[in-house]
CSV table of C-alpha atoms in Angstrom, one decimal:
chain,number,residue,atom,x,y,z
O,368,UNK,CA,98.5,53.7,111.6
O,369,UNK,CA,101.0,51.0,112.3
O,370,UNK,CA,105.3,52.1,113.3
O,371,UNK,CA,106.4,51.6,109.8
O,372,UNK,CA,103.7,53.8,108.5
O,373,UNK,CA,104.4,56.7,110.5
O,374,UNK,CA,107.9,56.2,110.4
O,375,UNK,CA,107.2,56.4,106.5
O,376,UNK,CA,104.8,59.6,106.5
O,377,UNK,CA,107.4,61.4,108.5
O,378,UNK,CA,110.8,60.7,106.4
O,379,UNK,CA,108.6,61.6,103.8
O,380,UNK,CA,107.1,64.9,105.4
O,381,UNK,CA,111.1,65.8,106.1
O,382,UNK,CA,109.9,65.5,109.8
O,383,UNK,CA,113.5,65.1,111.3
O,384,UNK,CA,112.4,65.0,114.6
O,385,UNK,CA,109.4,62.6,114.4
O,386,UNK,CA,111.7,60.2,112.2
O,387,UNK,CA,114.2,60.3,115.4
O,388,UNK,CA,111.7,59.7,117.6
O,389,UNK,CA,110.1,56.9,115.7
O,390,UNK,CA,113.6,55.0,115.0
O,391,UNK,CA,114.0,54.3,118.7
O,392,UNK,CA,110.4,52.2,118.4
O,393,UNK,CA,110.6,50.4,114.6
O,394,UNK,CA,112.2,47.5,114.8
O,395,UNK,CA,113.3,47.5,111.4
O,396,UNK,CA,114.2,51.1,109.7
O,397,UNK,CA,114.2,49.0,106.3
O,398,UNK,CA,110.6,47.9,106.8
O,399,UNK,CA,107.8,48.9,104.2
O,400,UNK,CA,104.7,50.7,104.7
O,401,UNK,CA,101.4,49.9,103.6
O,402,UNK,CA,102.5,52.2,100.5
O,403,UNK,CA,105.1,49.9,99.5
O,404,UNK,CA,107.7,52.2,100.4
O,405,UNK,CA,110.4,52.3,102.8
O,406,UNK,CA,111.3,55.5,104.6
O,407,UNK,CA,114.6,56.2,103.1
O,408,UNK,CA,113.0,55.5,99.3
O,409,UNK,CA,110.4,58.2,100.2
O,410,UNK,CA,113.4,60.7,102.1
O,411,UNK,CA,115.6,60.1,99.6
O,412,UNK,CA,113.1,61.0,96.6
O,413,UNK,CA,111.8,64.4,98.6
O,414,UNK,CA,115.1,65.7,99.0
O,415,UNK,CA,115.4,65.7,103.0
O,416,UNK,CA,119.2,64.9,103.2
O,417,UNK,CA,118.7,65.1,107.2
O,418,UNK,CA,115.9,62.0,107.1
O,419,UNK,CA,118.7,60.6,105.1
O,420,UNK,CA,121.2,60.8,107.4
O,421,UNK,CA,119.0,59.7,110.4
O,422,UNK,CA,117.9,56.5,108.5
O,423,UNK,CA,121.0,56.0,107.1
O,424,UNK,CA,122.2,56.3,110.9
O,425,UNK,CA,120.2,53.7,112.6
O,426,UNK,CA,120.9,50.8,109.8
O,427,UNK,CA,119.0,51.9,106.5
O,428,UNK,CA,120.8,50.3,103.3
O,429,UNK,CA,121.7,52.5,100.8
O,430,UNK,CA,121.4,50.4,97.8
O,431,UNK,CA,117.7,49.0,98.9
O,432,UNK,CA,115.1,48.8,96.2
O,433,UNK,CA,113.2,52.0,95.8
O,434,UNK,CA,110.5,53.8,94.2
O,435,UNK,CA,107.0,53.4,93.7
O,436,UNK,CA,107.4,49.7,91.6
O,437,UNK,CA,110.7,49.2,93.6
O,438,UNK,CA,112.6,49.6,90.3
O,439,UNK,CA,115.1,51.8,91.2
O,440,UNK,CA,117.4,52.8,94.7
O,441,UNK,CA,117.8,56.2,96.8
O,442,UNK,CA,120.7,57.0,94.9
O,443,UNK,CA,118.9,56.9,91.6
O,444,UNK,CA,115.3,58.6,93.4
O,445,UNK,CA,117.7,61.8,94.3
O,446,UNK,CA,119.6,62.4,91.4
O,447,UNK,CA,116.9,62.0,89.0
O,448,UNK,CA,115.8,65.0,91.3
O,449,UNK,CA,118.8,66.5,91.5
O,450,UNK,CA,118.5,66.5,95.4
O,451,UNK,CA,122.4,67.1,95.7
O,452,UNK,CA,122.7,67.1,99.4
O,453,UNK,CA,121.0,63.6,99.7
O,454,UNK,CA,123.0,62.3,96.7
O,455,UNK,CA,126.0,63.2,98.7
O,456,UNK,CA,124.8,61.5,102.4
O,457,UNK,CA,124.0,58.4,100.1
O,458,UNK,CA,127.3,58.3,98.2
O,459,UNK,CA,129.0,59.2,101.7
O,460,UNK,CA,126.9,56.0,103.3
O,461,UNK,CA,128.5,53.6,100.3
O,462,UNK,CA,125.9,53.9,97.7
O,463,UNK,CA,127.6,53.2,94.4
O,464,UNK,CA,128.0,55.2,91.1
O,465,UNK,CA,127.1,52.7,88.2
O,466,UNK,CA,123.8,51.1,87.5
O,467,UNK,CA,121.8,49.8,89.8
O,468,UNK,CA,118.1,48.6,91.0
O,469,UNK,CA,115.7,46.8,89.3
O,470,UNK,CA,115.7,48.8,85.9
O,471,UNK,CA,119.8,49.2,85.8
O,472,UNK,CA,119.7,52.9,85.8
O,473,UNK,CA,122.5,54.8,85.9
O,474,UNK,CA,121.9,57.9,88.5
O,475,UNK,CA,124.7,60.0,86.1
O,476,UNK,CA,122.1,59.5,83.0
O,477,UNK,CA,119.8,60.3,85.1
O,478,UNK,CA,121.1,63.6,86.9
O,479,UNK,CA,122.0,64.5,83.7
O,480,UNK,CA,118.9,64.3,81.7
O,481,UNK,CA,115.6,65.1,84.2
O,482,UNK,CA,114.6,68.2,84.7
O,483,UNK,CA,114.4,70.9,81.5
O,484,UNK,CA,118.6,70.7,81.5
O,485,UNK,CA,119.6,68.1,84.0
O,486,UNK,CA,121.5,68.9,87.4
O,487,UNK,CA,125.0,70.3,86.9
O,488,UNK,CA,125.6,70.3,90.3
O,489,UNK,CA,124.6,66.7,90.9
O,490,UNK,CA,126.1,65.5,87.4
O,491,UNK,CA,129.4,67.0,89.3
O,492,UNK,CA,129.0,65.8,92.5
O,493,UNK,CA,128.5,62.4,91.1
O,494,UNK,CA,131.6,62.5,88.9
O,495,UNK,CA,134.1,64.1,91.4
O,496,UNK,CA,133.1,60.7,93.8
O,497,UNK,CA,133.7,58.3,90.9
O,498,UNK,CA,131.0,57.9,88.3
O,499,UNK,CA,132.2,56.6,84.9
O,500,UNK,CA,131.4,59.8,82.4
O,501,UNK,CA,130.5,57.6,79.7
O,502,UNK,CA,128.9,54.7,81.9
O,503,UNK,CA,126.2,53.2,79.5
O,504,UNK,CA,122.3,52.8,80.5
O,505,UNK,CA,120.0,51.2,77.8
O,506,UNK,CA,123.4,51.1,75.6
O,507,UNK,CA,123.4,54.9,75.6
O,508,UNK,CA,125.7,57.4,77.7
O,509,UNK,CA,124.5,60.4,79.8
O,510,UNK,CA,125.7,62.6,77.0
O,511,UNK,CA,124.3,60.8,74.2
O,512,UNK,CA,120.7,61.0,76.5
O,513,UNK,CA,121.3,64.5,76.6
O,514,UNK,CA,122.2,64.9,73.0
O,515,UNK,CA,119.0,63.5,72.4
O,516,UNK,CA,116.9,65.4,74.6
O,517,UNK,CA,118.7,68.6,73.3
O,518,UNK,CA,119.6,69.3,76.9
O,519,UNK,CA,122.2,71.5,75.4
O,520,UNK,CA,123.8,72.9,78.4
O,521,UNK,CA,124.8,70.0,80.0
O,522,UNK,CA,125.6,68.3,76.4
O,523,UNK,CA,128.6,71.0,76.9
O,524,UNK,CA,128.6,70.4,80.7
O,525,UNK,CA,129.5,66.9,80.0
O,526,UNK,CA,131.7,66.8,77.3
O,527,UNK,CA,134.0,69.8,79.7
O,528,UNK,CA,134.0,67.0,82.2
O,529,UNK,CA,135.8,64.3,79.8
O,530,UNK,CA,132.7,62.8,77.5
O,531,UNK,CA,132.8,61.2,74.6
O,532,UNK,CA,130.4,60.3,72.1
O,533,UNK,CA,129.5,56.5,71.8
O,534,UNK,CA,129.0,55.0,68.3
O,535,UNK,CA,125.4,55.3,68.3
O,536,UNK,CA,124.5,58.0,65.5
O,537,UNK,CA,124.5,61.4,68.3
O,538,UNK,CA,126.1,64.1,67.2
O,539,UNK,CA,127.2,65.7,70.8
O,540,UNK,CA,128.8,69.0,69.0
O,541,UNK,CA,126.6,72.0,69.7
């Protein structure tokens, strides 16, 4: 197993202290493994906010292609996770708020509609640093995803934090 690869297995193990080991050796912390993945696509999507900040550390871009069809970014990977510390190292390393990667998604819409009720804490953390609360992804808003996924909980959730209701036929009052 070639650098990349091992640097890979490790961020995505949560193996802080291989992944600093390994850095000092890879010539490029943004390479891909054989996978197709890069290390801080596979930190950022298993939640280790201390990979994260290691990659992020030696040179890792934060808004780099991610996931398994490289459709999406690290930002989007952890908050459609609702991996709250990592969302938090990204955002803190420049990552943006509104959509991004291949596919446009929108990592509010998405923190607020995975999972059975979405991730209040994420959805939060996410507006507190800047996210637009009615930011549209596939010409829908988070709450009008959640309005439709009956994610009632954080249809309230977002409507206390200042969301309206687009034209699109959602009723958002439950």
């Amino acid at each position: 197993m070639d650098m990349t690869d091992q640097l890979v297995r490790s961020a995505d193990d949560g193996d802080a202290v291989s992944v600093a080991r390994l850095l000092k050796h890879v010539a490029a912390v943004d390479a891909v493994g054989t996978g197709g993945r890069t290390a801080l696509d596979t930190a950022a999507e298993r939640g280790h906010a201390d990979v994260v900040r290691l990659l992020l550390g030696a040179g890792a871009d934060p808004q780099q292609r991610a996931g398994e069809h490289q459709e999406s970014t690290p930002l989007c990977l952890a908050a459609s996770r609702g991996h709250r510390a990592v969302v938090e190292v990204l955002l803190d390393a420049g990552a943006h708020t509104g959509a991004q990667g291949r596919m446009n998604w929108v990592p509010l819409v998405l923190a607020a509609t995975a999972g059975d009720e979405g991730f209040p804490e994420t959805v939060d953390l996410l507006l507190d640093r800047g996210a637009d609360v009615n930011a549209v992804m596939k010409r829908k808003t988070a709450l009008d995803w959640a309005t439709g996924f009956g994610h009632v909980r954080m249809v309230r959730h977002l409507l206390s934090r200042g969301a309206t209701a687009s034209n699109r036929g959602t009723d958002p009052r439950v």
